[in-house]
Amino acid sequence: MIQLKGITKSFGRQQVLKGIGLTVEKGEVVVILGPSGSGKTTLLRCINYLEKPGGGEIRIGDCRVDCRAASKKDIRELRKRTAMVFQQYNLFRHKTALENVMEGLVVVQKVPKEEARARSVQLLEKVGLGAKLDAYPSQLSGGQQQRVGIARALALNPEVILFDEPTSALDPELVGEVLAVIRKIAKEGITMIIVTHEMGFAQDVANHVIFMDEGVVVEEGRPNEIFTSPKEERTKQFLKRFTPEGVYSI
Amino acid sequence: MKLDPSFIWTAFVQILSVIPTTLLITAVSVVCGLVIGTAAALIRTFRVPVLSEVAAAYVIFIRGTPMITHLLLIYFGLSLGVDALSKQFGWAFRSSSIPMIAFAFIAFSITAGAYASEVIRSGLLAVNRGQLEAAHSIGMTTGQALRRIVVPQAFAASLPNVSNLVVGILHASSLAFTVSVVEVTAKAQIVASTNWKFFDAYLAAALIYWGLTLLIERASALVEKRINIYYRGGVA
């Protein structure tokens, strides 16, 4: 289980997170929606301490961290329990697809090389890249790179995978293959927190939807509640822009 | 002016025998320089308190003064310092027993370190911040991330500049003749001192430097091709 309490974060004088609380049950898929600048990516990055929260508490499984007094060890423990899929993929450029997936297993989890290799090959096959084991990131399309990124996250067997707008940098033709992979692993009961702008996907894959704006959680609930009958005015306004296809009027 | 081809050849052959000295000075200075430079670059990039100011001052002072000055300062300063210490503590060791080439090693390593630090720093800046974040996100410590992810990519990015540095130090190693190390330039002078055909002797030395430079450039191109096998970006 993942629990966030009163997470705050400021960049200089601007407060981007104003006390966020959030509970994610094991196996749940949570989607965070919200306009640009609402703090959703920052929140995600606070969970594994790529951003240092100003205050609050993060709890992942048996690891509880007070953000005001987090030690280096606390941060490593959080990072060992999480994995992240980045908007810009951030694959290690000087390593092949296989080495990218193996890296965390071998270096961080100290899994013997042969075993790490076998597991990594299996994961790359799962994301449909069994034929690209020895390709460098520069030889892969954006969609393929992102799927390697997902395999790299899966390899660590984390308690939760954080997806930071995983399809925002892709061209429209490649979005589908990445979403299909995420859907597939969601069905396997892996806990996920996803920041996305893909509304159809969100509605489809989420167990729980959170709508954020200006650093606070405006509304949360089951996807059909949020998408069909939002309570807050701000949520209605936001969702109105994503009218289903075919009903655009110019 | 009349050239004496047969003497140029004689000088050339004689100078060949001291090429190892020139290469040794170059290699030691570049290797030590890269170690010093990488440390200084990391310290400055990650703004380590106090040390980053020290590193910045080192780079500014060394790059702001000529290399021959570094050699002379080390040569005289170190000798005075060693002798003073020996006297203080009653050691038998005297600065006169330090081999001359050691002064060149020390002075040129310090020089190369300052230039290398800027070379490596530019390499570090060329590595996307996302690489470090990704390494952190899979649970690596900052040390592991630097060693395995960031520094290898930074080195690859700085390779053309490193080869530039090697060539620069190779040529500058000729300054070692001022502290009576017999390397290529000093040898040319010695060879010509019997018949005063300095021009011919230095011409032979120039050909040797040129040849060595071509070899270094060739080697660096090969290494670049190997290391950057993953790199398909840029304008090339």
mmCIF file of N, CA and C in Angstrom, chain A residues 118-205:
data_model
loop_
_atom_site.group_PDB
_atom_site.id
_atom_site.type_symbol
_atom_site.label_atom_id
_atom_site.label_comp_id
_atom_site.label_asym_id
_atom_site.label_seq_id
_atom_site.Cartn_x
_atom_site.Cartn_y
_atom_site.Cartn_z
ATOM 1 N N ALA A 118 18.460 -13.677 -18.090
ATOM 2 C CA ALA A 118 17.286 -14.491 -18.434
ATOM 3 C C ALA A 118 15.994 -13.728 -18.132
ATOM 4 N N ARG A 119 15.963 -13.085 -16.955
ATOM 5 C CA ARG A 119 14.748 -12.347 -16.593
ATOM 6 C C ARG A 119 14.518 -11.169 -17.525
ATOM 7 N N SER A 120 15.625 -10.503 -17.902
ATOM 8 C CA SER A 120 15.493 -9.323 -18.762
ATOM 9 C C SER A 120 15.013 -9.707 -20.153
ATOM 10 N N VAL A 121 15.545 -10.816 -20.659
ATOM 11 C CA VAL A 121 15.116 -11.271 -21.982
ATOM 12 C C VAL A 121 13.621 -11.553 -21.958
ATOM 13 N N GLN A 122 13.191 -12.209 -20.881
ATOM 14 C CA GLN A 122 11.778 -12.538 -20.731
ATOM 15 C C GLN A 122 10.910 -11.268 -20.749
ATOM 16 N N LEU A 123 11.360 -10.250 -20.017
ATOM 17 C CA LEU A 123 10.586 -9.012 -19.940
ATOM 18 C C LEU A 123 10.558 -8.288 -21.276
ATOM 19 N N LEU A 124 11.690 -8.284 -21.962
ATOM 20 C CA LEU A 124 11.709 -7.616 -23.270
ATOM 21 C C LEU A 124 10.804 -8.353 -24.267
ATOM 22 N N GLU A 125 10.742 -9.667 -24.125
ATOM 23 C CA GLU A 125 9.810 -10.419 -24.984
ATOM 24 C C GLU A 125 8.375 -10.041 -24.646
ATOM 25 N N LYS A 126 8.132 -9.854 -23.372
ATOM 26 C CA LYS A 126 6.791 -9.499 -22.934
ATOM 27 C C LYS A 126 6.329 -8.161 -23.511
ATOM 28 N N VAL A 127 7.254 -7.196 -23.630
ATOM 29 C CA VAL A 127 6.867 -5.909 -24.210
ATOM 30 C C VAL A 127 7.054 -5.904 -25.733
ATOM 31 N N GLY A 128 7.276 -7.102 -26.286
ATOM 32 C CA GLY A 128 7.322 -7.238 -27.742
ATOM 33 C C GLY A 128 8.629 -6.832 -28.381
ATOM 34 N N LEU A 129 9.734 -6.890 -27.611
ATOM 35 C CA LEU A 129 11.019 -6.472 -28.166
ATOM 36 C C LEU A 129 12.064 -7.585 -28.103
ATOM 37 N N GLY A 130 11.581 -8.814 -28.156
ATOM 38 C CA GLY A 130 12.492 -9.949 -28.120
ATOM 39 C C GLY A 130 13.527 -9.916 -29.233
ATOM 40 N N ALA A 131 13.212 -9.207 -30.322
ATOM 41 C CA ALA A 131 14.143 -9.184 -31.457
ATOM 42 C C ALA A 131 15.102 -8.001 -31.378
ATOM 43 N N LYS A 132 14.978 -7.180 -30.344
ATOM 44 C CA LYS A 132 15.785 -5.949 -30.296
ATOM 45 C C LYS A 132 16.730 -5.924 -29.097
ATOM 46 N N LEU A 133 17.069 -7.091 -28.574
ATOM 47 C CA LEU A 133 17.860 -7.146 -27.346
ATOM 48 C C LEU A 133 19.146 -6.331 -27.434
ATOM 49 N N ASP A 134 19.822 -6.396 -28.578
ATOM 50 C CA ASP A 134 21.144 -5.776 -28.683
ATOM 51 C C ASP A 134 21.121 -4.417 -29.365
ATOM 52 N N ALA A 135 19.924 -3.861 -29.523
ATOM 53 C CA ALA A 135 19.834 -2.540 -30.158
ATOM 54 C C ALA A 135 20.113 -1.449 -29.123
ATOM 55 N N TYR A 136 20.806 -0.407 -29.564
ATOM 56 C CA TYR A 136 21.001 0.760 -28.702
ATOM 57 C C TYR A 136 19.766 1.656 -28.811
ATOM 58 N N PRO A 137 19.503 2.455 -27.762
ATOM 59 C CA PRO A 137 18.322 3.323 -27.802
ATOM 60 C C PRO A 137 18.217 4.142 -29.090
ATOM 61 N N SER A 138 19.384 4.616 -29.589
ATOM 62 C CA SER A 138 19.337 5.443 -30.794
ATOM 63 C C SER A 138 18.884 4.667 -32.027
ATOM 64 N N GLN A 139 18.856 3.334 -31.912
ATOM 65 C CA GLN A 139 18.426 2.531 -33.060
ATOM 66 C C GLN A 139 16.959 2.131 -32.940
ATOM 67 N N LEU A 140 16.291 2.611 -31.890
ATOM 68 C CA LEU A 140 14.901 2.228 -31.651
ATOM 69 C C LEU A 140 13.975 3.424 -31.858
ATOM 70 N N SER A 141 12.728 3.140 -32.238
ATOM 71 C CA SER A 141 11.737 4.213 -32.345
ATOM 72 C C SER A 141 11.337 4.651 -30.938
ATOM 73 N N GLY A 142 10.649 5.781 -30.843
ATOM 74 C CA GLY A 142 10.207 6.275 -29.532
ATOM 75 C C GLY A 142 9.358 5.246 -28.795
ATOM 76 N N GLY A 143 8.444 4.629 -29.523
ATOM 77 C CA GLY A 143 7.560 3.646 -28.893
ATOM 78 C C GLY A 143 8.336 2.449 -28.367
ATOM 79 N N GLN A 144 9.334 2.022 -29.166
ATOM 80 C CA GLN A 144 10.165 0.889 -28.724
ATOM 81 C C GLN A 144 10.996 1.287 -27.513
ATOM 82 N N GLN A 145 11.543 2.498 -27.537
ATOM 83 C CA GLN A 145 12.344 2.956 -26.393
ATOM 84 C C GLN A 145 11.485 2.973 -25.127
ATOM 85 N N GLN A 146 10.255 3.464 -25.267
ATOM 86 C CA GLN A 146 9.413 3.545 -24.084
ATOM 87 C C GLN A 146 9.061 2.153 -23.573
ATOM 88 N N ARG A 147 8.933 1.202 -24.486
ATOM 89 C CA ARG A 147 8.644 -0.158 -24.031
ATOM 90 C C ARG A 147 9.851 -0.768 -23.312
ATOM 91 N N VAL A 148 11.043 -0.424 -23.761
ATOM 92 C CA VAL A 148 12.236 -0.848 -23.010
ATOM 93 C C VAL A 148 12.196 -0.203 -21.620
ATOM 94 N N GLY A 149 11.800 1.077 -21.588
ATOM 95 C CA GLY A 149 11.681 1.780 -20.303
ATOM 96 C C GLY A 149 10.725 1.063 -19.354
ATOM 97 N N ILE A 150 9.633 0.563 -19.909
ATOM 98 C CA ILE A 150 8.656 -0.155 -19.086
ATOM 99 C C ILE A 150 9.259 -1.481 -18.602
ATOM 100 N N ALA A 151 9.969 -2.169 -19.494
ATOM 101 C CA ALA A 151 10.622 -3.427 -19.096
ATOM 102 C C ALA A 151 11.658 -3.167 -18.007
ATOM 103 N N ARG A 152 12.392 -2.058 -18.134
ATOM 104 C CA ARG A 152 13.397 -1.716 -17.130
ATOM 105 C C ARG A 152 12.738 -1.509 -15.764
ATOM 106 N N ALA A 153 11.559 -0.860 -15.778
ATOM 107 C CA ALA A 153 10.849 -0.635 -14.517
ATOM 108 C C ALA A 153 10.316 -1.948 -13.954
ATOM 109 N N LEU A 154 9.763 -2.778 -14.820
ATOM 110 C CA LEU A 154 9.199 -4.058 -14.374
ATOM 111 C C LEU A 154 10.265 -4.964 -13.766
ATOM 112 N N ALA A 155 11.477 -4.905 -14.328
ATOM 113 C CA ALA A 155 12.544 -5.811 -13.914
ATOM 114 C C ALA A 155 12.813 -5.709 -12.416
ATOM 115 N N LEU A 156 12.646 -4.510 -11.871
ATOM 116 C CA LEU A 156 12.991 -4.304 -10.466
ATOM 117 C C LEU A 156 11.937 -4.882 -9.533
ATOM 118 N N ASN A 157 10.826 -5.322 -10.117
ATOM 119 C CA ASN A 157 9.739 -5.869 -9.327
ATOM 120 C C ASN A 157 9.339 -4.924 -8.189
ATOM 121 N N PRO A 158 9.066 -3.667 -8.520
ATOM 122 C CA PRO A 158 8.805 -2.659 -7.488
ATOM 123 C C PRO A 158 7.394 -2.790 -6.922
ATOM 124 N N GLU A 159 7.168 -2.125 -5.795
ATOM 125 C CA GLU A 159 5.817 -2.146 -5.221
ATOM 126 C C GLU A 159 4.879 -1.284 -6.045
ATOM 127 N N VAL A 160 5.460 -0.274 -6.707
ATOM 128 C CA VAL A 160 4.632 0.585 -7.544
ATOM 129 C C VAL A 160 5.467 1.101 -8.719
ATOM 130 N N ILE A 161 4.830 1.193 -9.881
ATOM 131 C CA ILE A 161 5.503 1.814 -11.028
ATOM 132 C C ILE A 161 4.867 3.178 -11.269
ATOM 133 N N LEU A 162 5.697 4.183 -11.370
ATOM 134 C CA LEU A 162 5.221 5.542 -11.600
ATOM 135 C C LEU A 162 5.388 5.870 -13.077
ATOM 136 N N PHE A 163 4.314 6.247 -13.737
ATOM 137 C CA PHE A 163 4.380 6.602 -15.161
ATOM 138 C C PHE A 163 4.210 8.113 -15.290
ATOM 139 N N ASP A 164 5.238 8.778 -15.797
ATOM 140 C CA ASP A 164 5.162 10.230 -15.968
ATOM 141 C C ASP A 164 4.879 10.554 -17.434
ATOM 142 N N GLU A 165 3.628 10.769 -17.754
ATOM 143 C CA GLU A 165 3.201 11.050 -19.135
ATOM 144 C C GLU A 165 3.939 10.160 -20.145
ATOM 145 N N PRO A 166 3.727 8.855 -20.052
ATOM 146 C CA PRO A 166 4.557 7.930 -20.836
ATOM 147 C C PRO A 166 4.387 8.051 -22.343
ATOM 148 N N THR A 167 3.313 8.687 -22.800
ATOM 149 C CA THR A 167 3.121 8.751 -24.256
ATOM 150 C C THR A 167 3.182 10.175 -24.809
ATOM 151 N N SER A 168 3.500 11.140 -23.952
ATOM 152 C CA SER A 168 3.418 12.540 -24.407
ATOM 153 C C SER A 168 4.476 12.901 -25.438
ATOM 154 N N ALA A 169 5.612 12.171 -25.455
ATOM 155 C CA ALA A 169 6.678 12.528 -26.390
ATOM 156 C C ALA A 169 6.606 11.702 -27.670
ATOM 157 N N LEU A 170 5.576 10.872 -27.772
ATOM 158 C CA LEU A 170 5.522 9.947 -28.917
ATOM 159 C C LEU A 170 4.683 10.503 -30.048
ATOM 160 N N ASP A 171 5.040 10.096 -31.303
ATOM 161 C CA ASP A 171 4.077 10.508 -32.318
ATOM 162 C C ASP A 171 2.856 9.618 -32.269
ATOM 163 N N PRO A 172 1.701 10.184 -32.700
ATOM 164 C CA PRO A 172 0.402 9.535 -32.475
ATOM 165 C C PRO A 172 0.377 8.078 -32.919
ATOM 166 N N GLU A 173 1.110 7.766 -33.979
ATOM 167 C CA GLU A 173 1.102 6.387 -34.473
ATOM 168 C C GLU A 173 1.687 5.403 -33.465
ATOM 169 N N LEU A 174 2.566 5.896 -32.574
ATOM 170 C CA LEU A 174 3.290 4.992 -31.676
ATOM 171 C C LEU A 174 2.669 4.916 -30.283
ATOM 172 N N VAL A 175 1.662 5.791 -30.045
ATOM 173 C CA VAL A 175 1.057 5.825 -28.712
ATOM 174 C C VAL A 175 0.397 4.484 -28.396
ATOM 175 N N GLY A 176 -0.290 3.935 -29.392
ATOM 176 C CA GLY A 176 -1.068 2.717 -29.186
ATOM 177 C C GLY A 176 -0.259 1.560 -28.631
ATOM 178 N N GLU A 177 0.928 1.328 -29.209
ATOM 179 C CA GLU A 177 1.718 0.162 -28.789
ATOM 180 C C GLU A 177 2.156 0.284 -27.331
ATOM 181 N N VAL A 178 2.432 1.528 -26.890
ATOM 182 C CA VAL A 178 2.870 1.728 -25.506
ATOM 183 C C VAL A 178 1.683 1.547 -24.553
ATOM 184 N N LEU A 179 0.540 2.128 -24.929
ATOM 185 C CA LEU A 179 -0.644 1.975 -24.074
ATOM 186 C C LEU A 179 -1.045 0.504 -23.963
ATOM 187 N N ALA A 180 -0.903 -0.235 -25.065
ATOM 188 C CA ALA A 180 -1.262 -1.658 -25.037
ATOM 189 C C ALA A 180 -0.410 -2.405 -24.017
ATOM 190 N N VAL A 181 0.903 -2.054 -23.976
ATOM 191 C CA VAL A 181 1.791 -2.719 -23.021
ATOM 192 C C VAL A 181 1.400 -2.362 -21.592
ATOM 193 N N ILE A 182 1.076 -1.095 -21.362
ATOM 194 C CA ILE A 182 0.694 -0.684 -20.001
ATOM 195 C C ILE A 182 -0.598 -1.391 -19.586
ATOM 196 N N ARG A 183 -1.545 -1.480 -20.524
ATOM 197 C CA ARG A 183 -2.802 -2.183 -20.237
ATOM 198 C C ARG A 183 -2.536 -3.622 -19.829
ATOM 199 N N LYS A 184 -1.642 -4.246 -20.589
ATOM 200 C CA LYS A 184 -1.326 -5.653 -20.350
ATOM 201 C C LYS A 184 -0.768 -5.855 -18.939
ATOM 202 N N ILE A 185 0.153 -4.988 -18.526
ATOM 203 C CA ILE A 185 0.742 -5.202 -17.202
ATOM 204 C C ILE A 185 -0.212 -4.756 -16.102
ATOM 205 N N ALA A 186 -1.129 -3.831 -16.423
ATOM 206 C CA ALA A 186 -2.123 -3.425 -15.425
ATOM 207 C C ALA A 186 -2.991 -4.617 -15.051
ATOM 208 N N LYS A 187 -3.271 -5.442 -16.045
ATOM 209 C CA LYS A 187 -4.125 -6.610 -15.811
ATOM 210 C C LYS A 187 -3.444 -7.624 -14.903
ATOM 211 N N GLU A 188 -2.104 -7.544 -14.813
ATOM 212 C CA GLU A 188 -1.384 -8.510 -13.974
ATOM 213 C C GLU A 188 -1.367 -8.116 -12.509
ATOM 214 N N GLY A 189 -2.037 -7.019 -12.191
ATOM 215 C CA GLY A 189 -2.149 -6.638 -10.787
ATOM 216 C C GLY A 189 -0.959 -5.891 -10.235
ATOM 217 N N ILE A 190 -0.197 -5.212 -11.117
ATOM 218 C CA ILE A 190 0.915 -4.402 -10.629
ATOM 219 C C ILE A 190 0.381 -3.012 -10.260
ATOM 220 N N THR A 191 0.765 -2.543 -9.103
ATOM 221 C CA THR A 191 0.302 -1.231 -8.656
ATOM 222 C C THR A 191 0.933 -0.152 -9.524
ATOM 223 N N MET A 192 0.103 0.777 -9.993
ATOM 224 C CA MET A 192 0.639 1.810 -10.869
ATOM 225 C C MET A 192 0.013 3.174 -10.559
ATOM 226 N N ILE A 193 0.820 4.196 -10.670
ATOM 227 C CA ILE A 193 0.308 5.562 -10.637
ATOM 228 C C ILE A 193 0.694 6.194 -11.968
ATOM 229 N N ILE A 194 -0.304 6.652 -12.700
ATOM 230 C CA ILE A 194 -0.057 7.120 -14.064
ATOM 231 C C ILE A 194 -0.496 8.569 -14.210
ATOM 232 N N VAL A 195 0.410 9.406 -14.664
ATOM 233 C CA VAL A 195 0.036 10.764 -15.060
ATOM 234 C C VAL A 195 -0.102 10.732 -16.568
ATOM 235 N N THR A 196 -1.237 11.133 -17.078
ATOM 236 C CA THR A 196 -1.430 11.051 -18.529
ATOM 237 C C THR A 196 -2.428 12.093 -19.013
ATOM 238 N N HIS A 197 -2.384 12.333 -20.322
ATOM 239 C CA HIS A 197 -3.402 13.175 -20.947
ATOM 240 C C HIS A 197 -4.280 12.356 -21.875
ATOM 241 N N GLU A 198 -4.053 11.032 -21.885
ATOM 242 C CA GLU A 198 -4.854 10.152 -22.744
ATOM 243 C C GLU A 198 -6.138 9.792 -22.003
ATOM 244 N N MET A 199 -7.217 10.531 -22.289
ATOM 245 C CA MET A 199 -8.432 10.363 -21.502
ATOM 246 C C MET A 199 -9.084 9.002 -21.689
ATOM 247 N N GLY A 200 -9.144 8.557 -22.930
ATOM 248 C CA GLY A 200 -9.776 7.270 -23.200
ATOM 249 C C GLY A 200 -9.058 6.150 -22.455
ATOM 250 N N PHE A 201 -7.756 6.200 -22.529
ATOM 251 C CA PHE A 201 -6.912 5.220 -21.857
ATOM 252 C C PHE A 201 -7.122 5.274 -20.348
ATOM 253 N N ALA A 202 -7.166 6.509 -19.815
ATOM 254 C CA ALA A 202 -7.345 6.696 -18.377
ATOM 255 C C ALA A 202 -8.645 6.060 -17.911
ATOM 256 N N GLN A 203 -9.697 6.345 -18.640
ATOM 257 C CA GLN A 203 -11.019 5.844 -18.279
ATOM 258 C C GLN A 203 -11.031 4.321 -18.287
ATOM 259 N N ASP A 204 -10.274 3.779 -19.229
ATOM 260 C CA ASP A 204 -10.279 2.361 -19.472
ATOM 261 C C ASP A 204 -9.433 1.585 -18.455
ATOM 262 N N VAL A 205 -8.270 2.143 -18.107
ATOM 263 C CA VAL A 205 -7.298 1.374 -17.342
ATOM 264 C C VAL A 205 -7.381 1.642 -15.836
#
